[in-house]
């Protein structure tokens, strides 16, 4: 748990970096600090590991005032990931990751073993002997995350870790972080200027305004549903109503039956042939996964985005999000979306009218 | 090997020792000074111009002036050695400061953030990363030292320069040329040595994507 108690930072030239910030980053959650440049988000992050000393107030880590801890000692117990990864160019990937365990007092050999385990966990074992200059931006960033995990610290500070990579890789890295977080349950303080990233990753999101004042601190769906003022609603941006549907469960959504048939390209001869002439038909491969739409013209069409229900298989009844359902219905060439379970197996179809009816019934409020 | 009435081997050894020891001593002195100039803007404002000014003092003047100040015998090789040490420091203070400046701030920041103490940061991260720029500075200082050693011959300190001064007096061109070629060759050999050492210390600097 990280607690900011009235933390203020006035720089020597008189500018205010941070004004009486009070908030708590809960144990095992991702807390995101987001705001425009100059809002003090990085400054506040750095007060936690004493890279910046506040001029007023205090920061407490698991109840302990960080001002009472020797800074290098404190930092060895906190994972830190920065923009551009900050890898040591003169050390191979494995030695970069082993840095923290070595500083914590492990022998070189033990530290390397620990580093190898962490690299394995993040799927980077193949890169262990590379130099940082031989990695892509995304790979460097993942090594940066591995290095932060190597110390086995319960707390991670992440300062715009994914902002220097291209959008596709950024989404991959975000997914990977969410996957790791589901396994590891760290207390993460994450700084970004990207509101979409904040909403995607944060259990709770703190929106800061210029001058280091906290504008709103809330779970992402609340931020989208009820921004406290014009600054927050402006910052949260357009389409917030639509984006908020990503946090609303489509519990009452009824799936419809769609015509299906085995995909000729697949290898499932005994799948029942239920194609309806002149209608859009879903093609299923040998493992019941949809592969394409078969149009009335007899040609294959892209599936569009799929509505993924939360359950791992057809037996579990958990619903996906309304945003997923609406997107599937709107992006399908057939005018009806395709629903799959968590394992990617076909479950049914989504009628846009059904989704709109759910919206109309006020399920979202 | 003897030639022109001199033991050439001995001249070569004297030349090398007289050139190299000051380079190493100068580097040892320049490291903390350069680090200080890197750390403090005030120190840099004084140290960098001051060391630059040292280099403008004529070498012969220093070699003659040092015995007056230190009381060393006029024919002592210490006078030449000290002169060359001063020149090395003059060249390397700025070099060291710039080599440390060249370490990416994000890397130093990351090192501090994972819990390095200042000494560990300097020795474990900043100095290794400064090696390419340091090597470049060292090579200039070394070449300069190998050529300036010959000036000592004017006041009777033996080196390959002795072949130049004596050959000139005897109007013996082959002797002068031997001195010149020999001192240039030594400068090149040690230049290659520093270059090789620098490369051996920085395998990472040649690593590129896909290697």
PDB file of N, CA, C and O in Angstrom, chain A residues 76-104:
ATOM      1  N   UNK A  76      15.898  -0.545  -3.548  1.00  0.00           N
ATOM      2  CA  UNK A  76      16.105  -1.960  -3.867  1.00  0.00           C
ATOM      3  C   UNK A  76      14.871  -2.782  -3.564  1.00  0.00           C
ATOM      4  O   UNK A  76      14.720  -3.906  -4.044  1.00  0.00           O
ATOM      5  N   UNK A  77      13.972  -2.218  -2.743  1.00  0.00           N
ATOM      6  CA  UNK A  77      12.746  -2.939  -2.412  1.00  0.00           C
ATOM      7  C   UNK A  77      11.558  -2.489  -3.244  1.00  0.00           C
ATOM      8  O   UNK A  77      10.427  -2.854  -2.956  1.00  0.00           O
ATOM      9  N   UNK A  78      11.808  -1.673  -4.272  1.00  0.00           N
ATOM     10  CA  UNK A  78      10.726  -1.164  -5.118  1.00  0.00           C
ATOM     11  C   UNK A  78      11.128  -1.372  -6.575  1.00  0.00           C
ATOM     12  O   UNK A  78      12.186  -0.921  -6.997  1.00  0.00           O
ATOM     13  N   UNK A  79      10.305  -2.073  -7.332  1.00  0.00           N
ATOM     14  CA  UNK A  79      10.599  -2.224  -8.756  1.00  0.00           C
ATOM     15  C   UNK A  79      10.349  -0.910  -9.477  1.00  0.00           C
ATOM     16  O   UNK A  79       9.419  -0.184  -9.136  1.00  0.00           O
ATOM     17  N   UNK A  80      11.177  -0.595 -10.468  1.00  0.00           N
ATOM     18  CA  UNK A  80      11.017   0.680 -11.156  1.00  0.00           C
ATOM     19  C   UNK A  80      11.198   0.484 -12.654  1.00  0.00           C
ATOM     20  O   UNK A  80      12.191  -0.076 -13.097  1.00  0.00           O
ATOM     21  N   UNK A  81      10.232   0.925 -13.425  1.00  0.00           N
ATOM     22  CA  UNK A  81      10.325   0.828 -14.883  1.00  0.00           C
ATOM     23  C   UNK A  81      10.181   2.225 -15.451  1.00  0.00           C
ATOM     24  O   UNK A  81       9.220   2.924 -15.122  1.00  0.00           O
ATOM     25  N   UNK A  82      11.153   2.653 -16.272  1.00  0.00           N
ATOM     26  CA  UNK A  82      11.026   3.992 -16.842  1.00  0.00           C
ATOM     27  C   UNK A  82      10.842   3.942 -18.344  1.00  0.00           C
ATOM     28  O   UNK A  82      11.042   2.911 -18.981  1.00  0.00           O
ATOM     29  N   UNK A  83      10.431   5.102 -18.868  1.00  0.00           N
ATOM     30  CA  UNK A  83      10.279   5.269 -20.302  1.00  0.00           C
ATOM     31  C   UNK A  83      11.621   4.957 -20.963  1.00  0.00           C
ATOM     32  O   UNK A  83      12.664   5.212 -20.391  1.00  0.00           O
ATOM     33  N   UNK A  84      11.637   4.413 -22.153  1.00  0.00           N
ATOM     34  CA  UNK A  84      12.863   4.022 -22.870  1.00  0.00           C
ATOM     35  C   UNK A  84      13.594   2.916 -22.126  1.00  0.00           C
ATOM     36  O   UNK A  84      14.756   2.657 -22.392  1.00  0.00           O
ATOM     37  N   UNK A  85      12.924   2.307 -21.137  1.00  0.00           N
ATOM     38  CA  UNK A  85      13.448   1.148 -20.404  1.00  0.00           C
ATOM     39  C   UNK A  85      14.660   1.429 -19.516  1.00  0.00           C
ATOM     40  O   UNK A  85      14.796   0.861 -18.461  1.00  0.00           O
ATOM     41  N   UNK A  86      15.574   2.350 -19.954  1.00  0.00           N
ATOM     42  CA  UNK A  86      16.741   2.639 -19.126  1.00  0.00           C
ATOM     43  C   UNK A  86      17.603   1.424 -18.861  1.00  0.00           C
ATOM     44  O   UNK A  86      18.185   1.286 -17.791  1.00  0.00           O
ATOM     45  N   UNK A  87      17.705   0.540 -19.841  1.00  0.00           N
ATOM     46  CA  UNK A  87      18.564  -0.635 -19.665  1.00  0.00           C
ATOM     47  C   UNK A  87      20.027  -0.202 -19.672  1.00  0.00           C
ATOM     48  O   UNK A  87      20.376   0.812 -20.265  1.00  0.00           O
ATOM     49  N   UNK A  88      20.883  -1.008 -19.024  1.00  0.00           N
ATOM     50  CA  UNK A  88      22.303  -0.709 -19.036  1.00  0.00           C
ATOM     51  C   UNK A  88      22.883  -1.254 -20.339  1.00  0.00           C
ATOM     52  O   UNK A  88      22.916  -2.469 -20.544  1.00  0.00           O
ATOM     53  N   UNK A  89      23.351  -0.354 -21.235  1.00  0.00           N
ATOM     54  CA  UNK A  89      23.764  -0.801 -22.570  1.00  0.00           C
ATOM     55  C   UNK A  89      24.964  -1.746 -22.521  1.00  0.00           C
ATOM     56  O   UNK A  89      25.171  -2.508 -23.461  1.00  0.00           O
ATOM     57  N   UNK A  90      25.745  -1.689 -21.429  1.00  0.00           N
ATOM     58  CA  UNK A  90      26.972  -2.489 -21.376  1.00  0.00           C
ATOM     59  C   UNK A  90      26.755  -3.840 -20.708  1.00  0.00           C
ATOM     60  O   UNK A  90      27.713  -4.535 -20.423  1.00  0.00           O
ATOM     61  N   UNK A  91      25.510  -4.181 -20.430  1.00  0.00           N
ATOM     62  CA  UNK A  91      25.244  -5.483 -19.820  1.00  0.00           C
ATOM     63  C   UNK A  91      24.268  -6.267 -20.679  1.00  0.00           C
ATOM     64  O   UNK A  91      23.293  -5.698 -21.178  1.00  0.00           O
ATOM     65  N   UNK A  92      24.522  -7.567 -20.791  1.00  0.00           N
ATOM     66  CA  UNK A  92      23.600  -8.419 -21.532  1.00  0.00           C
ATOM     67  C   UNK A  92      22.265  -8.439 -20.814  1.00  0.00           C
ATOM     68  O   UNK A  92      22.173  -8.081 -19.637  1.00  0.00           O
ATOM     69  N   UNK A  93      21.222  -8.861 -21.539  1.00  0.00           N
ATOM     70  CA  UNK A  93      19.869  -8.861 -20.993  1.00  0.00           C
ATOM     71  C   UNK A  93      19.834  -9.536 -19.623  1.00  0.00           C
ATOM     72  O   UNK A  93      19.302  -8.993 -18.653  1.00  0.00           O
ATOM     73  N   UNK A  94      20.451 -10.726 -19.528  1.00  0.00           N
ATOM     74  CA  UNK A  94      20.370 -11.473 -18.264  1.00  0.00           C
ATOM     75  C   UNK A  94      21.066 -10.711 -17.140  1.00  0.00           C
ATOM     76  O   UNK A  94      20.589 -10.699 -16.001  1.00  0.00           O
ATOM     77  N   UNK A  95      22.172 -10.019 -17.462  1.00  0.00           N
ATOM     78  CA  UNK A  95      22.881  -9.266 -16.425  1.00  0.00           C
ATOM     79  C   UNK A  95      22.127  -7.997 -16.040  1.00  0.00           C
ATOM     80  O   UNK A  95      22.197  -7.549 -14.899  1.00  0.00           O
ATOM     81  N   UNK A  96      21.421  -7.414 -17.008  1.00  0.00           N
ATOM     82  CA  UNK A  96      20.546  -6.296 -16.671  1.00  0.00           C
ATOM     83  C   UNK A  96      19.516  -6.727 -15.643  1.00  0.00           C
ATOM     84  O   UNK A  96      19.284  -6.038 -14.653  1.00  0.00           O
ATOM     85  N   UNK A  97      18.892  -7.873 -15.897  1.00  0.00           N
ATOM     86  CA  UNK A  97      17.833  -8.341 -15.003  1.00  0.00           C
ATOM     87  C   UNK A  97      18.427  -8.754 -13.655  1.00  0.00           C
ATOM     88  O   UNK A  97      17.804  -8.586 -12.608  1.00  0.00           O
ATOM     89  N   UNK A  98      19.679  -9.275 -13.679  1.00  0.00           N
ATOM     90  CA  UNK A  98      20.311  -9.731 -12.440  1.00  0.00           C
ATOM     91  C   UNK A  98      20.792  -8.570 -11.568  1.00  0.00           C
ATOM     92  O   UNK A  98      21.151  -8.773 -10.417  1.00  0.00           O
ATOM     93  N   UNK A  99      20.772  -7.346 -12.139  1.00  0.00           N
ATOM     94  CA  UNK A  99      21.316  -6.200 -11.396  1.00  0.00           C
ATOM     95  C   UNK A  99      20.701  -6.044 -10.007  1.00  0.00           C
ATOM     96  O   UNK A  99      21.413  -5.891  -9.018  1.00  0.00           O
ATOM     97  N   UNK A 100      19.367  -6.090  -9.950  1.00  0.00           N
ATOM     98  CA  UNK A 100      18.701  -5.822  -8.674  1.00  0.00           C
ATOM     99  C   UNK A 100      19.005  -6.907  -7.630  1.00  0.00           C
ATOM    100  O   UNK A 100      19.401  -6.575  -6.513  1.00  0.00           O
ATOM    101  N   UNK A 101      18.885  -8.204  -7.993  1.00  0.00           N
ATOM    102  CA  UNK A 101      19.259  -9.225  -7.003  1.00  0.00           C
ATOM    103  C   UNK A 101      20.711  -9.086  -6.528  1.00  0.00           C
ATOM    104  O   UNK A 101      20.986  -9.316  -5.357  1.00  0.00           O
ATOM    105  N   UNK A 102      21.624  -8.689  -7.426  1.00  0.00           N
ATOM    106  CA  UNK A 102      23.015  -8.492  -7.006  1.00  0.00           C
ATOM    107  C   UNK A 102      23.085  -7.358  -5.982  1.00  0.00           C
ATOM    108  O   UNK A 102      23.720  -7.478  -4.930  1.00  0.00           O
ATOM    109  N   UNK A 103      22.376  -6.260  -6.263  1.00  0.00           N
ATOM    110  CA  UNK A 103      22.379  -5.139  -5.324  1.00  0.00           C
ATOM    111  C   UNK A 103      21.741  -5.538  -3.997  1.00  0.00           C
ATOM    112  O   UNK A 103      22.083  -5.019  -2.943  1.00  0.00           O
ATOM    113  N   UNK A 104      20.806  -6.493  -4.071  1.00  0.00           N
ATOM    114  CA  UNK A 104      20.156  -6.940  -2.839  1.00  0.00           C
ATOM    115  C   UNK A 104      21.045  -7.881  -2.047  1.00  0.00           C
ATOM    116  O   UNK A 104      20.675  -8.301  -0.954  1.00  0.00           O
TER     117      UNK A 104
END
